[in-house]
Structure formats: structure tokens, C-alpha cells
PDB file of C-alpha atoms and ligand atoms in Angstrom:
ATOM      1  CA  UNK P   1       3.351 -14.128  10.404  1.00  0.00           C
ATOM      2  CA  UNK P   2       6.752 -12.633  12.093  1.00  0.00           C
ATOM      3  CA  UNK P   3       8.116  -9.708  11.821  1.00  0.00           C
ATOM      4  CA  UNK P   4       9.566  -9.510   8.840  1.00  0.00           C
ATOM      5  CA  UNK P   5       6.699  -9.316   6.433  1.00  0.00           C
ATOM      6  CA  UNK P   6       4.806  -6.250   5.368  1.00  0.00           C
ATOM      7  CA  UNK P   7       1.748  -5.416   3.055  1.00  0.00           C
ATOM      8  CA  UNK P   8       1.416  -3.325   0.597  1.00  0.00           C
ATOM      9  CA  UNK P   9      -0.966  -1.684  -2.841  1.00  0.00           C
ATOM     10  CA  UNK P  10      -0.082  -0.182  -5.542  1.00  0.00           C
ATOM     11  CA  UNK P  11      -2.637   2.651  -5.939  1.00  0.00           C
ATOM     12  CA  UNK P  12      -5.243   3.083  -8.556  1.00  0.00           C
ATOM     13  CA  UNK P  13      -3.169   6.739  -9.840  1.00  0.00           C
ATOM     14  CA  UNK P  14       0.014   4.247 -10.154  1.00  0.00           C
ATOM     15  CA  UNK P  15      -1.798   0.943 -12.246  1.00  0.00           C
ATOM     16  CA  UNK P  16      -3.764   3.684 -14.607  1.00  0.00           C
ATOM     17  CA  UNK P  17      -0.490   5.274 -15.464  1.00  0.00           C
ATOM     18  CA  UNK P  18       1.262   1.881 -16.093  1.00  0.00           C
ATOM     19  CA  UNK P  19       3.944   1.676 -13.335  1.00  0.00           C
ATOM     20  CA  UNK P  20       3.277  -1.706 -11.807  1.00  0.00           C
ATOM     21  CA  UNK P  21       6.228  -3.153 -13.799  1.00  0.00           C
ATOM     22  CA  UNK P  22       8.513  -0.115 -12.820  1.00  0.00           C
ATOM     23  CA  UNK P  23       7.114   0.008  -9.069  1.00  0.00           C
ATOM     24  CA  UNK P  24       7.487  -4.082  -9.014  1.00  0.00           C
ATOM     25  CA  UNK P  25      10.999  -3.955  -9.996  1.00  0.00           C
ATOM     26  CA  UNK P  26      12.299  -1.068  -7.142  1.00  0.00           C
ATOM     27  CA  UNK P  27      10.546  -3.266  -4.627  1.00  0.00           C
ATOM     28  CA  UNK P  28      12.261  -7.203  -5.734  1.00  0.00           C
ATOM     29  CA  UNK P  29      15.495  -4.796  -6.571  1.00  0.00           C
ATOM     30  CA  UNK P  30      15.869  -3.798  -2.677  1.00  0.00           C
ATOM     31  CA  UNK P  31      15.456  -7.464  -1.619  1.00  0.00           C
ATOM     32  CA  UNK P  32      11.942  -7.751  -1.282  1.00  0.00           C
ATOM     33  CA  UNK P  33      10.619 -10.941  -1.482  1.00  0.00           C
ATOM     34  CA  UNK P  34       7.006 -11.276  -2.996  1.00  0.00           C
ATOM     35  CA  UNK P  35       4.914 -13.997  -0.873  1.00  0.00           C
ATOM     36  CA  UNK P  36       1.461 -13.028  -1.977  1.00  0.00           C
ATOM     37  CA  UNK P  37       0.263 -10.789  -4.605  1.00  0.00           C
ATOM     38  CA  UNK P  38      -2.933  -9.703  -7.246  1.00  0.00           C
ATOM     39  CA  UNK P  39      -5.109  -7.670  -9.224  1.00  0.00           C
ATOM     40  CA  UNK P  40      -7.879  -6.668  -7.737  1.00  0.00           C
ATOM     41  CA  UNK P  41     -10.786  -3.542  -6.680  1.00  0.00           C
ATOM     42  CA  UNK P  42     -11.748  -2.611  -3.412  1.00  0.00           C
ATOM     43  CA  UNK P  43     -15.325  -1.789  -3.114  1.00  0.00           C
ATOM     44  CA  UNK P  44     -16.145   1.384  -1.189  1.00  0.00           C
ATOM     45  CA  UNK P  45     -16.970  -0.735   2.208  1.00  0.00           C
ATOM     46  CA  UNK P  46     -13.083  -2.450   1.942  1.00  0.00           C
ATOM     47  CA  UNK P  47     -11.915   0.592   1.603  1.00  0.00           C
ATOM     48  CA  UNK P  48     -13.483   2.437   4.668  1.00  0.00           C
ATOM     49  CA  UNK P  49     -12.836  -0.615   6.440  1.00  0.00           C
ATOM     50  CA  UNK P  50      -9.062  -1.031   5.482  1.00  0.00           C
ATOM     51  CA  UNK P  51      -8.858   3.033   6.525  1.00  0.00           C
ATOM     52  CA  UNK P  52     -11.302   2.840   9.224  1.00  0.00           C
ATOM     53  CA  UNK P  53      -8.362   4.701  11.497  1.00  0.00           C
ATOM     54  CA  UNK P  54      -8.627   7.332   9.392  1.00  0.00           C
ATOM     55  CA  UNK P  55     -12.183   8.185   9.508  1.00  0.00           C
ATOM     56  CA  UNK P  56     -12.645  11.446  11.194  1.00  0.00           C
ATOM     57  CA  UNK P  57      -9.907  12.993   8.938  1.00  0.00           C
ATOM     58  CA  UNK P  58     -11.015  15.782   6.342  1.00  0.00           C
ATOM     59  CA  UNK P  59      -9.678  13.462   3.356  1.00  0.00           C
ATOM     60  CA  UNK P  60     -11.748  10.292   4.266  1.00  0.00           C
ATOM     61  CA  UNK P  61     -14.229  10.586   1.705  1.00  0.00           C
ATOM     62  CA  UNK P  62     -11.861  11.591  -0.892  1.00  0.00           C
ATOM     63  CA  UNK P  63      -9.523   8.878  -0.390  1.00  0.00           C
ATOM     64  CA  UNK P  64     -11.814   5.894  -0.197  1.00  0.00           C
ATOM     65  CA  UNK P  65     -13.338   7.202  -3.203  1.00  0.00           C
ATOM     66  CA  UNK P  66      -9.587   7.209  -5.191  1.00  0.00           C
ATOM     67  CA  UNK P  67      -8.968   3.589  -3.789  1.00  0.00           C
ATOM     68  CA  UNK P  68     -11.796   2.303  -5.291  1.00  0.00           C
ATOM     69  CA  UNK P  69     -11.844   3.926  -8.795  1.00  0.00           C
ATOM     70  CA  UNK P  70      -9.386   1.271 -10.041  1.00  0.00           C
ATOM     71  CA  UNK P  71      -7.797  -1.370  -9.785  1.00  0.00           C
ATOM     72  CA  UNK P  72      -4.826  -2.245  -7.353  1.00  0.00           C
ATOM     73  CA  UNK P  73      -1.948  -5.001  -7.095  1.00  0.00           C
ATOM     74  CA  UNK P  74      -2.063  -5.734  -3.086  1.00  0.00           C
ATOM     75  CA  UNK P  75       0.961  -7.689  -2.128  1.00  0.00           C
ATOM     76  CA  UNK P  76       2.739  -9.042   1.389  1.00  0.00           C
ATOM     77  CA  UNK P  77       6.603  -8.458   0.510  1.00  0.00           C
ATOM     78  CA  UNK P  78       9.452 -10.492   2.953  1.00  0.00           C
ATOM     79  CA  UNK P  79      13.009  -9.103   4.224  1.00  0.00           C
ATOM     80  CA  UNK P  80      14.193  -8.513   7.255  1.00  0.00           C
ATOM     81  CA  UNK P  81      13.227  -5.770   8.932  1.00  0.00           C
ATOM     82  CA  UNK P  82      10.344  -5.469   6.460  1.00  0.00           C
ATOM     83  CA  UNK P  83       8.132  -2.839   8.211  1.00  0.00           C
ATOM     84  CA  UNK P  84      10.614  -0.100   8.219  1.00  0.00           C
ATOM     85  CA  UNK P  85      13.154  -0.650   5.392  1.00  0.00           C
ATOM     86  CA  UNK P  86       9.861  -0.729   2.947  1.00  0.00           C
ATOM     87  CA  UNK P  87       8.549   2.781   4.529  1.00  0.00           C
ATOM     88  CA  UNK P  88      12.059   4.415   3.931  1.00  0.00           C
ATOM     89  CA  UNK P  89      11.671   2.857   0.111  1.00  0.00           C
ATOM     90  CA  UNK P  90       8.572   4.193  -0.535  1.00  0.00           C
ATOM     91  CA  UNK P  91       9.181   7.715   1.017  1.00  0.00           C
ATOM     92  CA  UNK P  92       7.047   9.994   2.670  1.00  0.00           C
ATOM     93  CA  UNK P  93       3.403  10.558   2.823  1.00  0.00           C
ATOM     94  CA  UNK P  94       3.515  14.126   0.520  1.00  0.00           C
ATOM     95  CA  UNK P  95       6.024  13.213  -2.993  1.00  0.00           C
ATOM     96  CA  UNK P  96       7.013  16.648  -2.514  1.00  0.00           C
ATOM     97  CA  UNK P  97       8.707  15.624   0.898  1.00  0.00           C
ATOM     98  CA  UNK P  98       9.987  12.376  -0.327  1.00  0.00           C
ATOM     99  CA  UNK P  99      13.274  11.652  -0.499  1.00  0.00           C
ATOM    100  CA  UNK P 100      15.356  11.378  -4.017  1.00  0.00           C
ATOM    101  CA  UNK P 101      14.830   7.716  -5.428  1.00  0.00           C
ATOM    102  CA  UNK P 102      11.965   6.579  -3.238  1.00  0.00           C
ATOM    103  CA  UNK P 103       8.835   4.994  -4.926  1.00  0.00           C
ATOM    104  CA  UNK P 104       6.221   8.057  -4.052  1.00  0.00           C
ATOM    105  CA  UNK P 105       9.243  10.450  -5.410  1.00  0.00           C
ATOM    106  CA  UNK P 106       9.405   8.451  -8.707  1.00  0.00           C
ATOM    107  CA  UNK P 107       5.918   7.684  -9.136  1.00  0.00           C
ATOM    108  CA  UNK P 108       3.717   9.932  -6.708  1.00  0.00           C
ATOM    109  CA  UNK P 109       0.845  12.477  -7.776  1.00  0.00           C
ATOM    110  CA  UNK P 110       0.550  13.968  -4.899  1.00  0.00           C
ATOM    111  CA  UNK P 111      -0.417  13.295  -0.481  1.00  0.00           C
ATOM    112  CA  UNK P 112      -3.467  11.737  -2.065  1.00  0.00           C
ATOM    113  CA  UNK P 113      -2.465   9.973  -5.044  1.00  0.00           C
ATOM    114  CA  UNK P 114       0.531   8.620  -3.515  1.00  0.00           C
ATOM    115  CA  UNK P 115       1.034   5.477  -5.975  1.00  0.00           C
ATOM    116  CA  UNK P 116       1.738   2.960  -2.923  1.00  0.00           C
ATOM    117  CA  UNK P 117       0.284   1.729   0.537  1.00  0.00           C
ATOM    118  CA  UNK P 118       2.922   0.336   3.543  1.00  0.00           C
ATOM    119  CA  UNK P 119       1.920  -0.943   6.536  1.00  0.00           C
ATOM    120  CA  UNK P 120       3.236   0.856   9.174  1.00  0.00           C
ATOM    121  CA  UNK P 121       3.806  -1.768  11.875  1.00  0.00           C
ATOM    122  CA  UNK P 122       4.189  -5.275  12.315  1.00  0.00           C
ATOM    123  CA  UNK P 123       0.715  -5.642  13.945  1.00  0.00           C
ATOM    124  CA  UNK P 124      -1.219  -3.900  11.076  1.00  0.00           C
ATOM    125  CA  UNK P 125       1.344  -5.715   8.201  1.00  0.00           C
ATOM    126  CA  UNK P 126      -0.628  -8.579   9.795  1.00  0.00           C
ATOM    127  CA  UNK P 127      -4.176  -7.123   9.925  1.00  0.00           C
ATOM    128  CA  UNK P 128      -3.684  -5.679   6.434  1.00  0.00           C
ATOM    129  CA  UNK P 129      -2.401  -9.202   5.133  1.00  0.00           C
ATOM    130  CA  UNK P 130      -5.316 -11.040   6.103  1.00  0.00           C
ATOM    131  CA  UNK P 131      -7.692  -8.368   5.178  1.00  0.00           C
ATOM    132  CA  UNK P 132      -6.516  -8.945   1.523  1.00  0.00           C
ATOM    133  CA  UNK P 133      -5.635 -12.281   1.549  1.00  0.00           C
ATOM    134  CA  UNK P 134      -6.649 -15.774   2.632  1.00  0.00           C
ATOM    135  CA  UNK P 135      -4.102 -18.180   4.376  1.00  0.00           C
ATOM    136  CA  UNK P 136      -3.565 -20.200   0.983  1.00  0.00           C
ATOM    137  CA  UNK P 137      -2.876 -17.678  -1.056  1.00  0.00           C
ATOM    138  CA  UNK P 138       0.122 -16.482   1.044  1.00  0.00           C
ATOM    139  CA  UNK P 139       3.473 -18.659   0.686  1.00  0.00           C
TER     140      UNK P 139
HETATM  141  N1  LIG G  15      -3.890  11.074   2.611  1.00  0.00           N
HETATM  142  C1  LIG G  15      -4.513  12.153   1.996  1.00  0.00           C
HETATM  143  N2  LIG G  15      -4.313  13.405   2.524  1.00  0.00           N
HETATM  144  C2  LIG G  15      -3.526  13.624   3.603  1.00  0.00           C
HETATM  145  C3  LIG G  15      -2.901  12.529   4.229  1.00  0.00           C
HETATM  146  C4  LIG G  15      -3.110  11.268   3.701  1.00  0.00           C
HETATM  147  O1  LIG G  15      -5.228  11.978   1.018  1.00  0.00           O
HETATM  148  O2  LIG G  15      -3.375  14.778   4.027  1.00  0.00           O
HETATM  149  C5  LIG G  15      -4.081   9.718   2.054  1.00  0.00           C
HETATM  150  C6  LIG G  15      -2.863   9.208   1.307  1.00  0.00           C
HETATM  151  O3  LIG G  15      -3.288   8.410   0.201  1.00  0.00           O
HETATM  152  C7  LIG G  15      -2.174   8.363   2.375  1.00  0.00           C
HETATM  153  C8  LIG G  15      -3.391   7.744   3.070  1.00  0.00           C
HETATM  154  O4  LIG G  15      -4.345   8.801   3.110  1.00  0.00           O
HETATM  155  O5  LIG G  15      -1.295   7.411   1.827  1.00  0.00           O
HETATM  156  C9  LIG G  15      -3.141   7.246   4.473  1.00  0.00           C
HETATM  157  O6  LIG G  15      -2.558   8.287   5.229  1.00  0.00           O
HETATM  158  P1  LIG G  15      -1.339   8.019   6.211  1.00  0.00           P
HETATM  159  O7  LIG G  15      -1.173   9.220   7.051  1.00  0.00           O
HETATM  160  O8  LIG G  15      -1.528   6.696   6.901  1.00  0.00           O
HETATM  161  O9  LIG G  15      -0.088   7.951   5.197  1.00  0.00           O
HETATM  162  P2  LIG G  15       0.829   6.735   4.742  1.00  0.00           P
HETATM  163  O10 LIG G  15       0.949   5.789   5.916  1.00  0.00           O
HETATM  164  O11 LIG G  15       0.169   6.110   3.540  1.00  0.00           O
HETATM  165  O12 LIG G  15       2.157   7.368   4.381  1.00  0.00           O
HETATM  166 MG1  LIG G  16      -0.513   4.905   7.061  1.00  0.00          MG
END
């Protein structure tokens, strides 16, 4: 996969309140391309795994719990320049610090319940991909 492909999920806060439609539509509206996409539930072991980078941080155990209480639509998207242009789409980390229009502004609970993943390099859009999905699946 080259560099301009990225993964992401939309978070079990953002399916329970119904936004996959709305979330779907800000992502194909800024020229996203979807290549690979579904409904699915991590168990608690994907979840640690897919955060393992993460696991000495005081909100580990919270936030593999919230990943797995629901379901999530995990996706790999395609523009150019996918990595970055989807991270400035979605917004920053905390909704409060996100900028006007982005998806965690419009949609976003809070640091936690942030409504969407992004991969935050090309190597890890790759790693995340194929943690998710299996070559034939992915067009
Ligand atoms: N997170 C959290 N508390 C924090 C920071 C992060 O619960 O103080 C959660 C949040 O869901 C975030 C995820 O952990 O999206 C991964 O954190 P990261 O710093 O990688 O943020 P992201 O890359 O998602 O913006
Ligand atoms: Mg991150």
C-alpha cells in the first residue's frame, strides 16, 4: 500500500448515537475514497493490541474498554496525501481543541469518546489496515 491510503474507525460513542451516515458523508465529501470498509466489534485483546503503544498511559484501561462496548465501521480511505489531510479533517485529539467543522468538533464526546480513529503515519495506515482487514477485502 503507498502512501496515500489511511485507516480509520468510527467509534462505538459515534455508531450508538447514529452518525455513521453523517461522519461517512464529511469523509467521501473531502475526496476520500473508500477502498475497504465494515461493521464490526473488537474484542478486548484487538483492542489492546491495536493500542498496544499506548499501554503505560493512565487511560489504557478505559479506552480499550470504550472500543469494545460497540460496534465500529473500520475503513482504509484513498487521496493523496491521505495521512495528513484526514488528521486535519478529523481535528484534534480533545473536541474542545478541535477546530470549527472537523469530524471530532461535529461529532466528539470528549478526549475519550472522540467518535473517530486516524492513523497517524503512513507506516501504521499500513499496520492498522492489515490488522483489520485481509488482502481481499481491500480494493
Ligand atoms: N485518549 C484518551 N485520553 C487521553 C488521550 C487519548 O482517552 O488523554 C484516547 C482517545 O480515544 C484517543 C486515543 O486514546 O483517540 C488514542 O490517543 P492518541 O493520542 O493516539 O490520539 P489520536 O491519535 O486518536 O488523536
Ligand atoms: Mg493516535
Amino acid at each position: 500500500m503507498s502512501g496515500n491510503r489511511t485507516f480509520t474507525m468510527i467509534k462505538p460513542d459515534a455508531v450508538e448515537s447514529g452518525y455513521i451516515g453523517a461522519i461517512l458523508e464529511k469523509i467521501t465529501s473531502a475526496g476520500f475514497t473508500i477502498k475497504a470498509m465494515k461493521l464490526t466489534q473488537m474484542t478486548y485483546r484487538d483492542a489492546a493490541t491495536f493500542y498496544e503503544v499506548h499501554k503505560e498511559r493512565p487511560f489504557f484501561e478505559e479506552l480499550v474498554t470504550f472500543m469494545t462496548r460497540g460496534p465500529i465501521v473500520a475503513a482504509i480511505l484513498e487521496k493523496d496525501n491521505a495521512v495528513e489531510d484526514f488528521r486535519t479533517l478529523i481535528g484534534a485529539t480533545n473536541p474542545e481543541n478541535a477546530a470549527e467543522g472537523t469530524i471530532r468538533k461535529l461529532f466528539a464526546k470528549s478526549v475519550g469518546e472522540n467518535a473517530v480513529h486516524g492513523s497517524d503515519s503512513d507506516e501504521n495506515a499500513e499496520i492498522e489496515s492489515r490488522f483489520h482487514f485481509s488482502g481481499r477485502e481491500i480494493f
